[in-house]
Each structure stands twice: as structure tokens, then as C-alpha cells.
Amino acid sequence: MKVAIFVSGRGSNLKAILDSHELKNLVKVEAVLSDKPDCAAFNIANQYNIKTYTVGEGEKKLKSDEVVAVLNELNIELIILAGYLKLIPSELIDNFENRIINIHPALLPSFGGKGMYGMNVHRAVFNSSAKVSGATVHIVNKLYDNGKIIAQQCVDISDVKSPEEIAERVLEIEHSILPAVVKAFAENKIKFDENRVVIVK
Ligand code: GAR
């Protein structure tokens, strides 16, 4: 299965996918795209000889119709948002319906929506005094963090002393749950019911 990965920052989830032994013979990362040309994730892509593209408004950035054209040209079957912080243009959603997934660092539908990314999420979870957090992988629709949930895993945070500690625990989960969902896509195990998305055994 050919995939494209959208990133904005550090790229640890990108690396988790690239280093996954389980995905080695199943998944090929054909392109890494970012709204930030100087993001650390692009360095990772370069180390693995993967093509990089900068997207968004402004000079030398691919506009949404160009992004769709590039992804179609590369025969991309699944788009993975791995720490991509911008809203995905509707043109892309329409062209890749149910084939765009996102990793979110909390248990949706709580602690999601516009502005809820990275440490903002962990700070909100910490301040709520919640006793569990976790990671969610979901289908991307036209709203932030709103699509159907594919997989979730939770972690006990009852003893944490800071939002950073929550981030650390959740990130560990992210690095296993995201490759697991990508594997399920590659093995055609993701099924769309009328109301639910399920991973079949
Ligand atoms: C991850 O924790 C990811 O869940 C989060 O950004 C981080 C990116 O880290 N995404 C969001 O908050 C999206 N709403 P990474 O660049 O090391 O993968």
C-alpha cells in the first residue's frame, strides 16, 4: 500500500511508521508533506530518501488541487496525518474519502477541536484533572478531530505531576497505535459500517 504522510513538527510518529518491522513489506511511504518547510520531520524524510513537498498558501507551496494531483500521480491509497496541525482542504477530503487518518494525543471526542494540538491538549487534560488519557486514530472529515474513531488506547495518568509527563506516556501509545491502524488498512481489515468503523480480525 502506498501512503503519504503529512507532518508539521518533530516527526516521531513518521519515524515510528518508517521503522515499523510489521509495515516493512506492507507499506511504502511515497511522500512526506508539510506546511512547514523547515520542520524536523523533513530531515527524517530526507534520511529515508522520501520525496518531500511543502503545502499551503504562498510561494513555492503546493495548493490543494496540486496536492491532489501529486498524490494521484503517486497512486497514494492512504493519507496519514502524523502531527499535521492545519485543517485539511475539502478538495483533499472529497478526493480521498475515508482514506485520510489522523493521530490525536487524547481520547476523542474530549480534548479535540481547533487549537487542540500538541502540548495544548496535554495541558487541558492536566488542568481537567482527568485520570486517564490516551491516543485516538480517526478518519479525517472537514472538521477538526471530528471523524469516526478507528482505534483508541488509554493510559493511567492519575499520578502525573505535569502535562509533559502526560505527553510522554501518550506518545509511547501513539507510536504503537498508529502503525497498527496503518497495518490494518494495508491488510484491508478496516470496514465501514453505516455508523461505525471497525477493525475486523
Ligand atoms: C503528536 O503527539 C500528535 O498526536 C500530535 O502532534 C504530535 C506530533 O508529534 N497531533 C495533534 O495534536 C493533532 N491535533 P510528532 O511530530 O513527533 O509525531
mmCIF file of N, CA, C and O in Angstrom, residues 22-56:
data_model
loop_
_atom_site.group_PDB
_atom_site.id
_atom_site.type_symbol
_atom_site.label_atom_id
_atom_site.label_comp_id
_atom_site.label_asym_id
_atom_site.label_seq_id
_atom_site.Cartn_x
_atom_site.Cartn_y
_atom_site.Cartn_z
ATOM 1 N N GLU A 22 6.702 -4.483 11.218
ATOM 2 C CA GLU A 22 5.433 -5.061 10.734
ATOM 3 C C GLU A 22 4.973 -4.427 9.425
ATOM 4 O O GLU A 22 4.261 -5.055 8.653
ATOM 5 N N LEU A 23 5.365 -3.174 9.207
ATOM 6 C CA LEU A 23 4.901 -2.471 7.998
ATOM 7 C C LEU A 23 5.872 -2.629 6.822
ATOM 8 O O LEU A 23 5.549 -2.262 5.695
ATOM 9 N N LYS A 24 7.059 -3.141 7.131
ATOM 10 C CA LYS A 24 8.146 -3.164 6.144
ATOM 11 C C LYS A 24 7.721 -3.694 4.767
ATOM 12 O O LYS A 24 7.978 -3.063 3.756
ATOM 13 N N ASN A 25 7.066 -4.843 4.748
ATOM 14 C CA ASN A 25 6.689 -5.433 3.459
ATOM 15 C C ASN A 25 5.266 -5.094 3.027
ATOM 16 O O ASN A 25 4.784 -5.607 2.018
ATOM 17 N N LEU A 26 4.615 -4.242 3.799
ATOM 18 C CA LEU A 26 3.205 -3.940 3.515
ATOM 19 C C LEU A 26 2.991 -2.528 3.004
ATOM 20 O O LEU A 26 2.061 -2.268 2.242
ATOM 21 N N VAL A 27 3.846 -1.611 3.467
ATOM 22 C CA VAL A 27 3.582 -0.180 3.260
ATOM 23 C C VAL A 27 4.804 0.531 2.703
ATOM 24 O O VAL A 27 5.921 0.311 3.165
ATOM 25 N N LYS A 28 4.564 1.377 1.692
ATOM 26 C CA LYS A 28 5.658 2.201 1.175
ATOM 27 C C LYS A 28 5.281 3.680 1.353
ATOM 28 O O LYS A 28 4.227 4.111 0.860
ATOM 29 N N VAL A 29 6.123 4.403 2.077
ATOM 30 C CA VAL A 29 5.883 5.840 2.252
ATOM 31 C C VAL A 29 6.455 6.548 1.023
ATOM 32 O O VAL A 29 7.658 6.601 0.823
ATOM 33 N N GLU A 30 5.565 7.066 0.182
ATOM 34 C CA GLU A 30 5.984 7.663 -1.096
ATOM 35 C C GLU A 30 6.272 9.154 -0.978
ATOM 36 O O GLU A 30 7.034 9.697 -1.773
ATOM 37 N N ALA A 31 5.624 9.796 -0.002
ATOM 38 C CA ALA A 31 5.787 11.254 0.094
ATOM 39 C C ALA A 31 5.530 11.731 1.509
ATOM 40 O O ALA A 31 4.693 11.176 2.216
ATOM 41 N N VAL A 32 6.284 12.759 1.895
ATOM 42 C CA VAL A 32 6.036 13.436 3.173
ATOM 43 C C VAL A 32 5.737 14.893 2.840
ATOM 44 O O VAL A 32 6.485 15.541 2.097
ATOM 45 N N LEU A 33 4.610 15.384 3.353
ATOM 46 C CA LEU A 33 4.161 16.740 3.027
ATOM 47 C C LEU A 33 4.034 17.565 4.302
ATOM 48 O O LEU A 33 3.633 17.039 5.346
ATOM 49 N N SER A 34 4.377 18.844 4.200
ATOM 50 C CA SER A 34 4.292 19.695 5.391
ATOM 51 C C SER A 34 3.941 21.130 5.024
ATOM 52 O O SER A 34 4.258 21.592 3.928
ATOM 53 N N ASP A 35 3.314 21.809 5.967
ATOM 54 C CA ASP A 35 3.077 23.249 5.821
ATOM 55 C C ASP A 35 4.315 24.024 6.259
ATOM 56 O O ASP A 35 4.410 25.220 6.042
ATOM 57 N N LYS A 36 5.269 23.315 6.912
ATOM 58 C CA LYS A 36 6.480 23.989 7.432
ATOM 59 C C LYS A 36 7.728 23.391 6.778
ATOM 60 O O LYS A 36 8.183 22.309 7.168
ATOM 61 N N PRO A 37 8.308 24.119 5.809
ATOM 62 C CA PRO A 37 9.438 23.564 5.059
ATOM 63 C C PRO A 37 10.666 23.269 5.924
ATOM 64 O O PRO A 37 11.498 22.444 5.549
ATOM 65 N N ASP A 38 10.762 23.915 7.086
ATOM 66 C CA ASP A 38 11.946 23.699 7.934
ATOM 67 C C ASP A 38 11.668 22.762 9.106
ATOM 68 O O ASP A 38 12.421 22.734 10.084
ATOM 69 N N CYS A 39 10.605 21.963 9.015
ATOM 70 C CA CYS A 39 10.274 21.087 10.155
ATOM 71 C C CYS A 39 11.280 19.926 10.248
ATOM 72 O O CYS A 39 11.837 19.470 9.245
ATOM 73 N N ALA A 40 11.475 19.467 11.475
ATOM 74 C CA ALA A 40 12.433 18.373 11.709
ATOM 75 C C ALA A 40 12.004 17.088 10.983
ATOM 76 O O ALA A 40 12.851 16.290 10.582
ATOM 77 N N ALA A 41 10.707 16.915 10.825
ATOM 78 C CA ALA A 41 10.215 15.699 10.147
ATOM 79 C C ALA A 41 10.735 15.592 8.708
ATOM 80 O O ALA A 41 10.950 14.478 8.204
ATOM 81 N N PHE A 42 10.966 16.722 8.052
ATOM 82 C CA PHE A 42 11.520 16.695 6.687
ATOM 83 C C PHE A 42 12.940 16.105 6.700
ATOM 84 O O PHE A 42 13.337 15.445 5.745
ATOM 85 N N ASN A 43 13.697 16.374 7.781
ATOM 86 C CA ASN A 43 15.050 15.788 7.867
ATOM 87 C C ASN A 43 14.957 14.270 7.925
ATOM 88 O O ASN A 43 15.770 13.562 7.321
ATOM 89 N N ILE A 44 13.966 13.777 8.663
ATOM 90 C CA ILE A 44 13.776 12.319 8.745
ATOM 91 C C ILE A 44 13.444 11.774 7.352
ATOM 92 O O ILE A 44 14.033 10.800 6.896
ATOM 93 N N ALA A 45 12.517 12.437 6.670
ATOM 94 C CA ALA A 45 12.140 12.001 5.312
ATOM 95 C C ALA A 45 13.369 11.969 4.399
ATOM 96 O O ALA A 45 13.571 11.010 3.636
ATOM 97 N N ASN A 46 14.193 13.000 4.509
ATOM 98 C CA ASN A 46 15.408 13.052 3.675
ATOM 99 C C ASN A 46 16.344 11.891 3.983
ATOM 100 O O ASN A 46 16.919 11.290 3.064
ATOM 101 N N GLN A 47 16.477 11.563 5.280
ATOM 102 C CA GLN A 47 17.348 10.433 5.655
ATOM 103 C C GLN A 47 16.875 9.124 5.026
ATOM 104 O O GLN A 47 17.658 8.223 4.758
ATOM 105 N N TYR A 48 15.564 9.008 4.821
ATOM 106 C CA TYR A 48 14.998 7.775 4.255
ATOM 107 C C TYR A 48 14.771 7.899 2.740
ATOM 108 O O TYR A 48 14.120 7.047 2.141
ATOM 109 N N ASN A 49 15.314 8.976 2.162
ATOM 110 C CA ASN A 49 15.159 9.231 0.719
ATOM 111 C C ASN A 49 13.716 9.266 0.239
ATOM 112 O O ASN A 49 13.376 8.693 -0.802
ATOM 113 N N ILE A 50 12.888 9.901 1.030
ATOM 114 C CA ILE A 50 11.472 10.031 0.660
ATOM 115 C C ILE A 50 11.240 11.452 0.150
ATOM 116 O O ILE A 50 11.761 12.423 0.719
ATOM 117 N N LYS A 51 10.462 11.558 -0.928
ATOM 118 C CA LYS A 51 10.182 12.881 -1.504
ATOM 119 C C LYS A 51 9.427 13.752 -0.506
ATOM 120 O O LYS A 51 8.530 13.270 0.187
ATOM 121 N N THR A 52 9.791 15.039 -0.436
ATOM 122 C CA THR A 52 9.083 15.967 0.448
ATOM 123 C C THR A 52 8.429 17.084 -0.371
ATOM 124 O O THR A 52 8.954 17.475 -1.431
ATOM 125 N N TYR A 53 7.293 17.546 0.106
ATOM 126 C CA TYR A 53 6.557 18.620 -0.561
ATOM 127 C C TYR A 53 6.068 19.602 0.496
ATOM 128 O O TYR A 53 5.585 19.188 1.556
ATOM 129 N N THR A 54 6.183 20.900 0.199
ATOM 130 C CA THR A 54 5.625 21.906 1.099
ATOM 131 C C THR A 54 4.265 22.329 0.560
ATOM 132 O O THR A 54 4.118 22.583 -0.650
ATOM 133 N N VAL A 55 3.287 22.373 1.459
ATOM 134 C CA VAL A 55 1.911 22.647 1.033
ATOM 135 C C VAL A 55 1.373 23.895 1.721
ATOM 136 O O VAL A 55 1.864 24.291 2.778
ATOM 137 N N GLY A 56 0.362 24.502 1.136
ATOM 138 C CA GLY A 56 -0.283 25.666 1.760
ATOM 139 C C GLY A 56 -0.329 26.851 0.825
ATOM 140 O O GLY A 56 -0.091 26.725 -0.378
#
